[in-house]
Amino acid sequence: MEGGILENPEATLERSDDEIALQGFCSPKKSLHKVLGLTLMCLLGFGSYFCFDNPGALQDDFKTDLQMPTSQFVLLYSIYSWPNVILCFIGGFLLDSVFGIRLGTIIYMGLTLIGQIIFATGATINTFWLMMVGRFVFGIGAESLAVAQNSYAVLWFKGKELNLVFGLQLSFARVGSTVNFLVMEPIYNYVSQYYKGPECIGIALFLAALTCVISMICACVLGIMDKRGRDY
């Protein structure tokens, strides 16, 4: 045919078959793909909820190793909440109008991870103001991440599925908090065999940050799955 549009019909047909097969695997409408996506959505919030209650799980150790009075300990939770009175709204706006759901999720997860690292660094060198900065940054990322998590749920699931999805996300978030209270003290006790004082607290918090790394990986994989699913 003139112009070479159909110079190789068999190749064209083969490409079409491949595209159809790829569409079947990547489409969010497929059950297996959606189950994997839901698993990643749940894991998105695991790291943030795990790290959020790190101070609570190590409360006595914070007060002993860092010589931290109760008034300062309470501020570690207050500084997390203060920015989110307003910034959750801004975070949602940025998701819709600037970043988009995929990039926005990665950015917010990145802020959560960076905040935890700053917090752990502050604990290691026993610098309270740096710990406060870390919790502030952590709060900005973690709560905006929850908005992104819900946005993914609405994009991928419809109708009656949504109630189950939201319930699973909330349940898995609480799993993160529960696991934190179960494992952080044993982790601290293990680290205390090699380090003492602020360094022991700091290293335990750095190890906790690995859960945020896992959630970051989930954010990246989920973004790729979402893009491919919508492209095909």
PDB file of C-alpha atoms in Angstrom:
ATOM      1  CA  MET A   1       0.000   0.000   0.000  1.00  0.00           C
ATOM      2  CA  GLU A   2       1.225   3.473  -0.820  1.00  0.00           C
ATOM      3  CA  GLY A   3       3.072   5.150   2.035  1.00  0.00           C
ATOM      4  CA  GLY A   4       3.972   1.804   3.607  1.00  0.00           C
ATOM      5  CA  ILE A   5       1.192   1.909   6.179  1.00  0.00           C
ATOM      6  CA  LEU A   6       0.565  -1.825   5.899  1.00  0.00           C
ATOM      7  CA  GLU A   7       3.882  -3.034   4.534  1.00  0.00           C
ATOM      8  CA  ASN A   8       3.926  -5.949   6.995  1.00  0.00           C
ATOM      9  CA  PRO A   9       0.371  -6.960   8.006  1.00  0.00           C
ATOM     10  CA  GLU A  10       1.606  -9.958  10.015  1.00  0.00           C
ATOM     11  CA  ALA A  11       3.900  -7.748  12.102  1.00  0.00           C
ATOM     12  CA  THR A  12       1.033  -5.338  12.642  1.00  0.00           C
ATOM     13  CA  LEU A  13      -1.235  -8.174  13.749  1.00  0.00           C
ATOM     14  CA  GLU A  14       1.513  -9.542  16.024  1.00  0.00           C
ATOM     15  CA  ARG A  15       1.974  -6.154  17.668  1.00  0.00           C
ATOM     16  CA  SER A  16      -1.750  -5.898  18.192  1.00  0.00           C
ATOM     17  CA  ASP A  17      -1.826  -9.277  19.910  1.00  0.00           C
ATOM     18  CA  ASP A  18       1.092  -8.276  22.136  1.00  0.00           C
ATOM     19  CA  GLU A  19      -0.611  -5.026  23.051  1.00  0.00           C
ATOM     20  CA  ILE A  20      -3.793  -6.883  23.918  1.00  0.00           C
ATOM     21  CA  ALA A  21      -1.869  -9.304  26.131  1.00  0.00           C
ATOM     22  CA  LEU A  22      -0.020  -6.443  27.789  1.00  0.00           C
ATOM     23  CA  GLN A  23      -3.292  -4.636  28.321  1.00  0.00           C
ATOM     24  CA  GLY A  24      -4.704  -7.699  30.035  1.00  0.00           C
ATOM     25  CA  PHE A  25      -1.846  -7.808  32.516  1.00  0.00           C
ATOM     26  CA  CYS A  26      -1.494  -4.078  33.164  1.00  0.00           C
ATOM     27  CA  SER A  27      -5.097  -2.955  33.297  1.00  0.00           C
ATOM     28  CA  PRO A  28      -6.255  -2.043  36.826  1.00  0.00           C
ATOM     29  CA  LYS A  29      -9.560  -3.701  35.938  1.00  0.00           C
ATOM     30  CA  LYS A  30      -7.963  -7.151  36.190  1.00  0.00           C
ATOM     31  CA  SER A  31      -8.399  -8.871  39.539  1.00  0.00           C
ATOM     32  CA  LEU A  32      -4.811 -10.035  40.096  1.00  0.00           C
ATOM     33  CA  HIS A  33      -3.408  -6.665  39.130  1.00  0.00           C
ATOM     34  CA  LYS A  34      -5.846  -4.894  41.438  1.00  0.00           C
ATOM     35  CA  VAL A  35      -5.026  -7.218  44.344  1.00  0.00           C
ATOM     36  CA  LEU A  36      -1.324  -6.464  43.921  1.00  0.00           C
ATOM     37  CA  GLY A  37      -2.115  -2.769  43.690  1.00  0.00           C
ATOM     38  CA  LEU A  38      -4.193  -2.928  46.861  1.00  0.00           C
ATOM     39  CA  THR A  39      -1.337  -4.660  48.673  1.00  0.00           C
ATOM     40  CA  LEU A  40       1.037  -1.886  47.649  1.00  0.00           C
ATOM     41  CA  MET A  41      -1.486   0.765  48.682  1.00  0.00           C
ATOM     42  CA  CYS A  42      -1.715  -0.773  52.133  1.00  0.00           C
ATOM     43  CA  LEU A  43       2.072  -0.936  52.422  1.00  0.00           C
ATOM     44  CA  LEU A  44       2.322   2.749  51.502  1.00  0.00           C
ATOM     45  CA  GLY A  45       1.195   3.728  54.979  1.00  0.00           C
ATOM     46  CA  PHE A  46       2.984   0.978  56.886  1.00  0.00           C
ATOM     47  CA  GLY A  47       6.282   2.827  57.240  1.00  0.00           C
ATOM     48  CA  SER A  48       4.755   6.119  58.332  1.00  0.00           C
ATOM     49  CA  TYR A  49       2.532   4.533  60.980  1.00  0.00           C
ATOM     50  CA  PHE A  50       5.396   2.355  62.200  1.00  0.00           C
ATOM     51  CA  CYS A  51       7.724   5.328  62.641  1.00  0.00           C
ATOM     52  CA  PHE A  52       5.077   7.697  63.981  1.00  0.00           C
ATOM     53  CA  ASP A  53       4.900   5.859  67.308  1.00  0.00           C
ATOM     54  CA  ASN A  54       8.622   5.153  67.662  1.00  0.00           C
ATOM     55  CA  PRO A  55       8.851   7.634  70.570  1.00  0.00           C
ATOM     56  CA  GLY A  56       5.908   5.964  72.304  1.00  0.00           C
ATOM     57  CA  ALA A  57       7.461   2.515  72.018  1.00  0.00           C
ATOM     58  CA  LEU A  58      10.753   3.830  73.448  1.00  0.00           C
ATOM     59  CA  GLN A  59       9.352   6.409  75.856  1.00  0.00           C
ATOM     60  CA  ASP A  60      11.363   5.332  78.905  1.00  0.00           C
ATOM     61  CA  ASP A  61      14.517   4.996  76.821  1.00  0.00           C
ATOM     62  CA  PHE A  62      14.058   8.483  75.365  1.00  0.00           C
ATOM     63  CA  LYS A  63      13.764   9.962  78.832  1.00  0.00           C
ATOM     64  CA  THR A  64      16.754   8.018  80.163  1.00  0.00           C
ATOM     65  CA  ASP A  65      19.235   8.086  77.276  1.00  0.00           C
ATOM     66  CA  LEU A  66      18.413  11.586  76.052  1.00  0.00           C
ATOM     67  CA  GLN A  67      17.576  12.979  79.498  1.00  0.00           C
ATOM     68  CA  MET A  68      14.360  14.253  77.963  1.00  0.00           C
ATOM     69  CA  PRO A  69      11.676  15.701  80.264  1.00  0.00           C
ATOM     70  CA  THR A  70       8.018  14.878  79.658  1.00  0.00           C
ATOM     71  CA  SER A  71       7.326  18.377  78.329  1.00  0.00           C
ATOM     72  CA  GLN A  72       9.820  17.868  75.491  1.00  0.00           C
ATOM     73  CA  PHE A  73       8.650  14.334  74.812  1.00  0.00           C
ATOM     74  CA  VAL A  74       5.078  15.539  74.311  1.00  0.00           C
ATOM     75  CA  LEU A  75       6.318  18.129  71.813  1.00  0.00           C
ATOM     76  CA  LEU A  76       7.546  15.322  69.559  1.00  0.00           C
ATOM     77  CA  TYR A  77       3.902  14.454  68.943  1.00  0.00           C
ATOM     78  CA  SER A  78       2.590  18.014  68.931  1.00  0.00           C
ATOM     79  CA  ILE A  79       5.031  19.182  66.256  1.00  0.00           C
ATOM     80  CA  TYR A  80       3.832  16.321  64.050  1.00  0.00           C
ATOM     81  CA  SER A  81       0.225  17.494  64.279  1.00  0.00           C
ATOM     82  CA  TRP A  82       0.615  21.272  64.038  1.00  0.00           C
ATOM     83  CA  PRO A  83       1.476  21.590  60.325  1.00  0.00           C
ATOM     84  CA  ASN A  84      -1.274  19.214  59.269  1.00  0.00           C
ATOM     85  CA  VAL A  85      -4.063  21.496  60.439  1.00  0.00           C
ATOM     86  CA  ILE A  86      -3.538  23.251  57.096  1.00  0.00           C
ATOM     87  CA  LEU A  87      -1.023  21.277  55.060  1.00  0.00           C
ATOM     88  CA  CYS A  88      -3.267  18.263  54.404  1.00  0.00           C
ATOM     89  CA  PHE A  89      -5.488  20.581  52.373  1.00  0.00           C
ATOM     90  CA  ILE A  90      -2.482  21.986  50.538  1.00  0.00           C
ATOM     91  CA  GLY A  91      -1.126  18.484  49.993  1.00  0.00           C
ATOM     92  CA  GLY A  92      -4.378  17.414  48.367  1.00  0.00           C
ATOM     93  CA  PHE A  93      -4.381  20.505  46.151  1.00  0.00           C
ATOM     94  CA  LEU A  94      -0.825  19.807  45.009  1.00  0.00           C
ATOM     95  CA  LEU A  95      -1.775  16.215  44.182  1.00  0.00           C
ATOM     96  CA  ASP A  96      -4.643  17.378  41.979  1.00  0.00           C
ATOM     97  CA  SER A  97      -3.096  20.417  40.327  1.00  0.00           C
ATOM     98  CA  VAL A  98       0.702  20.161  40.385  1.00  0.00           C
ATOM     99  CA  PHE A  99       2.313  16.792  41.064  1.00  0.00           C
ATOM    100  CA  GLY A 100      -0.281  14.263  40.033  1.00  0.00           C
ATOM    101  CA  ILE A 101      -0.991  11.132  42.035  1.00  0.00           C
ATOM    102  CA  ARG A 102       2.148   9.172  41.087  1.00  0.00           C
ATOM    103  CA  LEU A 103       4.805  11.834  41.580  1.00  0.00           C
ATOM    104  CA  GLY A 104       2.952  13.286  44.555  1.00  0.00           C
ATOM    105  CA  THR A 105       2.907   9.951  46.359  1.00  0.00           C
ATOM    106  CA  ILE A 106       6.646   9.510  45.851  1.00  0.00           C
ATOM    107  CA  ILE A 107       7.350  13.075  47.020  1.00  0.00           C
ATOM    108  CA  TYR A 108       5.260  12.701  50.178  1.00  0.00           C
ATOM    109  CA  MET A 109       6.802   9.321  50.937  1.00  0.00           C
ATOM    110  CA  GLY A 110      10.212  10.891  50.387  1.00  0.00           C
ATOM    111  CA  LEU A 111       9.410  13.643  52.886  1.00  0.00           C
ATOM    112  CA  THR A 112       8.321  11.003  55.382  1.00  0.00           C
ATOM    113  CA  LEU A 113      11.587   9.104  54.960  1.00  0.00           C
ATOM    114  CA  ILE A 114      13.700  12.269  55.133  1.00  0.00           C
ATOM    115  CA  GLY A 115      11.866  13.384  58.257  1.00  0.00           C
ATOM    116  CA  GLN A 116      12.558  10.071  59.983  1.00  0.00           C
ATOM    117  CA  ILE A 117      16.239  10.257  59.024  1.00  0.00           C
ATOM    118  CA  ILE A 118      16.524  13.804  60.394  1.00  0.00           C
ATOM    119  CA  PHE A 119      14.753  12.694  63.567  1.00  0.00           C
ATOM    120  CA  ALA A 120      17.125   9.746  63.999  1.00  0.00           C
ATOM    121  CA  THR A 121      20.131  11.985  63.358  1.00  0.00           C
ATOM    122  CA  GLY A 122      18.937  14.437  65.991  1.00  0.00           C
ATOM    123  CA  ALA A 123      18.545  11.614  68.490  1.00  0.00           C
ATOM    124  CA  THR A 124      22.013  10.253  67.701  1.00  0.00           C
ATOM    125  CA  ILE A 125      23.692  13.575  68.490  1.00  0.00           C
ATOM    126  CA  ASN A 126      21.146  14.399  71.229  1.00  0.00           C
ATOM    127  CA  THR A 127      20.011  17.646  69.589  1.00  0.00           C
ATOM    128  CA  PHE A 128      16.383  18.303  70.438  1.00  0.00           C
ATOM    129  CA  TRP A 129      15.713  21.057  67.908  1.00  0.00           C
ATOM    130  CA  LEU A 130      16.900  18.773  65.083  1.00  0.00           C
ATOM    131  CA  MET A 131      14.586  16.047  66.330  1.00  0.00           C
ATOM    132  CA  MET A 132      11.742  18.568  66.204  1.00  0.00           C
ATOM    133  CA  VAL A 133      12.614  19.506  62.624  1.00  0.00           C
ATOM    134  CA  GLY A 134      12.593  15.837  61.702  1.00  0.00           C
ATOM    135  CA  ARG A 135       9.172  15.245  63.229  1.00  0.00           C
ATOM    136  CA  PHE A 136       7.844  18.367  61.493  1.00  0.00           C
ATOM    137  CA  VAL A 137       9.022  17.193  58.070  1.00  0.00           C
ATOM    138  CA  PHE A 138       7.823  13.675  58.851  1.00  0.00           C
ATOM    139  CA  GLY A 139       4.359  15.014  59.683  1.00  0.00           C
ATOM    140  CA  ILE A 140       4.121  16.982  56.442  1.00  0.00           C
ATOM    141  CA  GLY A 141       4.906  13.892  54.404  1.00  0.00           C
ATOM    142  CA  ALA A 142       2.974  11.275  56.368  1.00  0.00           C
ATOM    143  CA  GLU A 143      -0.411  12.984  56.494  1.00  0.00           C
ATOM    144  CA  SER A 144      -0.259  14.121  52.868  1.00  0.00           C
ATOM    145  CA  LEU A 145       0.705  10.549  51.999  1.00  0.00           C
ATOM    146  CA  ALA A 146      -2.574   9.396  53.544  1.00  0.00           C
ATOM    147  CA  VAL A 147      -4.399  11.719  51.122  1.00  0.00           C
ATOM    148  CA  ALA A 148      -2.487  10.186  48.207  1.00  0.00           C
ATOM    149  CA  GLN A 149      -3.256   6.695  49.477  1.00  0.00           C
ATOM    150  CA  ASN A 150      -6.981   7.440  49.453  1.00  0.00           C
ATOM    151  CA  SER A 151      -6.702   9.004  45.992  1.00  0.00           C
ATOM    152  CA  TYR A 152      -5.188   5.807  44.619  1.00  0.00           C
ATOM    153  CA  ALA A 153      -8.011   3.813  46.189  1.00  0.00           C
ATOM    154  CA  VAL A 154     -10.659   5.970  44.510  1.00  0.00           C
ATOM    155  CA  LEU A 155      -8.900   5.744  41.135  1.00  0.00           C
ATOM    156  CA  TRP A 156      -8.484   1.976  41.209  1.00  0.00           C
ATOM    157  CA  PHE A 157     -11.692   0.838  42.884  1.00  0.00           C
ATOM    158  CA  LYS A 158     -15.329   1.734  42.468  1.00  0.00           C
ATOM    159  CA  GLY A 159     -18.654   1.257  44.197  1.00  0.00           C
ATOM    160  CA  LYS A 160     -18.913  -1.298  46.980  1.00  0.00           C
ATOM    161  CA  GLU A 161     -15.223  -2.167  46.658  1.00  0.00           C
ATOM    162  CA  LEU A 162     -14.231   1.180  48.130  1.00  0.00           C
ATOM    163  CA  ASN A 163     -15.560   0.477  51.610  1.00  0.00           C
ATOM    164  CA  LEU A 164     -13.540  -2.731  51.818  1.00  0.00           C
ATOM    165  CA  VAL A 165     -10.431  -1.014  50.442  1.00  0.00           C
ATOM    166  CA  PHE A 166     -10.618   1.864  52.917  1.00  0.00           C
ATOM    167  CA  GLY A 167     -11.148  -0.616  55.729  1.00  0.00           C
ATOM    168  CA  LEU A 168      -8.129  -2.673  54.692  1.00  0.00           C
ATOM    169  CA  GLN A 169      -5.962   0.428  54.460  1.00  0.00           C
ATOM    170  CA  LEU A 170      -6.930   1.552  57.947  1.00  0.00           C
ATOM    171  CA  SER A 171      -6.432  -1.921  59.373  1.00  0.00           C
ATOM    172  CA  PHE A 172      -3.001  -2.283  57.833  1.00  0.00           C
ATOM    173  CA  ALA A 173      -2.017   1.155  59.089  1.00  0.00           C
ATOM    174  CA  ARG A 174      -2.825   0.005  62.609  1.00  0.00           C
ATOM    175  CA  VAL A 175      -0.731  -3.087  61.954  1.00  0.00           C
ATOM    176  CA  GLY A 176       2.202  -0.730  61.462  1.00  0.00           C
ATOM    177  CA  SER A 177       1.600   0.887  64.850  1.00  0.00           C
ATOM    178  CA  THR A 178       1.146  -2.478  66.544  1.00  0.00           C
ATOM    179  CA  VAL A 179       4.300  -3.975  65.058  1.00  0.00           C
ATOM    180  CA  ASN A 180       6.195  -0.875  66.174  1.00  0.00           C
ATOM    181  CA  PHE A 181       5.243  -1.424  69.812  1.00  0.00           C
ATOM    182  CA  LEU A 182       6.130  -5.106  69.537  1.00  0.00           C
ATOM    183  CA  VAL A 183       9.560  -4.845  67.930  1.00  0.00           C
ATOM    184  CA  MET A 184      11.136  -1.480  68.785  1.00  0.00           C
ATOM    185  CA  GLU A 185      12.035  -2.371  72.365  1.00  0.00           C
ATOM    186  CA  PRO A 186      13.724  -5.653  71.318  1.00  0.00           C
ATOM    187  CA  ILE A 187      15.566  -3.748  68.586  1.00  0.00           C
ATOM    188  CA  TYR A 188      16.692  -1.177  71.143  1.00  0.00           C
ATOM    189  CA  ASN A 189      17.836  -3.930  73.514  1.00  0.00           C
ATOM    190  CA  TYR A 190      19.862  -5.558  70.758  1.00  0.00           C
ATOM    191  CA  VAL A 191      21.491  -2.279  69.705  1.00  0.00           C
ATOM    192  CA  SER A 192      22.240  -1.453  73.356  1.00  0.00           C
ATOM    193  CA  GLN A 193      24.697  -4.357  73.407  1.00  0.00           C
ATOM    194  CA  TYR A 194      26.961  -2.337  71.117  1.00  0.00           C
ATOM    195  CA  TYR A 195      26.002   1.299  71.695  1.00  0.00           C
ATOM    196  CA  LYS A 196      24.851   3.321  74.674  1.00  0.00           C
ATOM    197  CA  GLY A 197      22.952   6.530  75.313  1.00  0.00           C
ATOM    198  CA  PRO A 198      21.849   8.742  72.405  1.00  0.00           C
ATOM    199  CA  GLU A 199      23.666   6.609  69.841  1.00  0.00           C
ATOM    200  CA  CYS A 200      21.603   3.583  70.818  1.00  0.00           C
ATOM    201  CA  ILE A 201      18.345   5.500  70.392  1.00  0.00           C
ATOM    202  CA  GLY A 202      19.514   6.969  67.089  1.00  0.00           C
ATOM    203  CA  ILE A 203      20.535   3.661  65.550  1.00  0.00           C
ATOM    204  CA  ALA A 204      17.235   2.077  66.599  1.00  0.00           C
ATOM    205  CA  LEU A 205      15.411   4.933  64.846  1.00  0.00           C
ATOM    206  CA  PHE A 206      17.567   4.540  61.737  1.00  0.00           C
ATOM    207  CA  LEU A 207      16.619   0.866  61.633  1.00  0.00           C
ATOM    208  CA  ALA A 208      12.962   1.873  61.934  1.00  0.00           C
ATOM    209  CA  ALA A 209      13.452   4.107  58.886  1.00  0.00           C
ATOM    210  CA  LEU A 210      13.915   0.949  56.807  1.00  0.00           C
ATOM    211  CA  THR A 211      10.140   0.501  56.931  1.00  0.00           C
ATOM    212  CA  CYS A 212       9.833   3.879  55.186  1.00  0.00           C
ATOM    213  CA  VAL A 213      12.306   2.671  52.555  1.00  0.00           C
ATOM    214  CA  ILE A 214      10.024  -0.313  51.931  1.00  0.00           C
ATOM    215  CA  SER A 215       7.038   2.021  51.604  1.00  0.00           C
ATOM    216  CA  MET A 216       9.025   4.204  49.184  1.00  0.00           C
ATOM    217  CA  ILE A 217       9.707   1.173  46.989  1.00  0.00           C
ATOM    218  CA  CYS A 218       5.983   0.387  47.070  1.00  0.00           C
ATOM    219  CA  ALA A 219       5.190   3.969  46.015  1.00  0.00           C
ATOM    220  CA  CYS A 220       7.511   3.677  43.010  1.00  0.00           C
ATOM    221  CA  VAL A 221       6.194   0.270  41.938  1.00  0.00           C
ATOM    222  CA  LEU A 222       2.586   1.387  42.356  1.00  0.00           C
ATOM    223  CA  GLY A 223       3.285   4.470  40.243  1.00  0.00           C
ATOM    224  CA  ILE A 224       4.703   2.297  37.459  1.00  0.00           C
ATOM    225  CA  MET A 225       1.740  -0.071  37.629  1.00  0.00           C
ATOM    226  CA  ASP A 226      -0.723   2.803  37.538  1.00  0.00           C
ATOM    227  CA  LYS A 227       0.969   4.441  34.547  1.00  0.00           C
ATOM    228  CA  ARG A 228       1.183   1.239  32.528  1.00  0.00           C
ATOM    229  CA  GLY A 229      -2.376   0.324  33.383  1.00  0.00           C
ATOM    230  CA  ARG A 230      -3.678   3.663  32.144  1.00  0.00           C
ATOM    231  CA  ASP A 231      -1.435   3.758  29.069  1.00  0.00           C
ATOM    232  CA  TYR A 232      -2.856   0.470  27.836  1.00  0.00           C
TER     233      TYR A 232
END
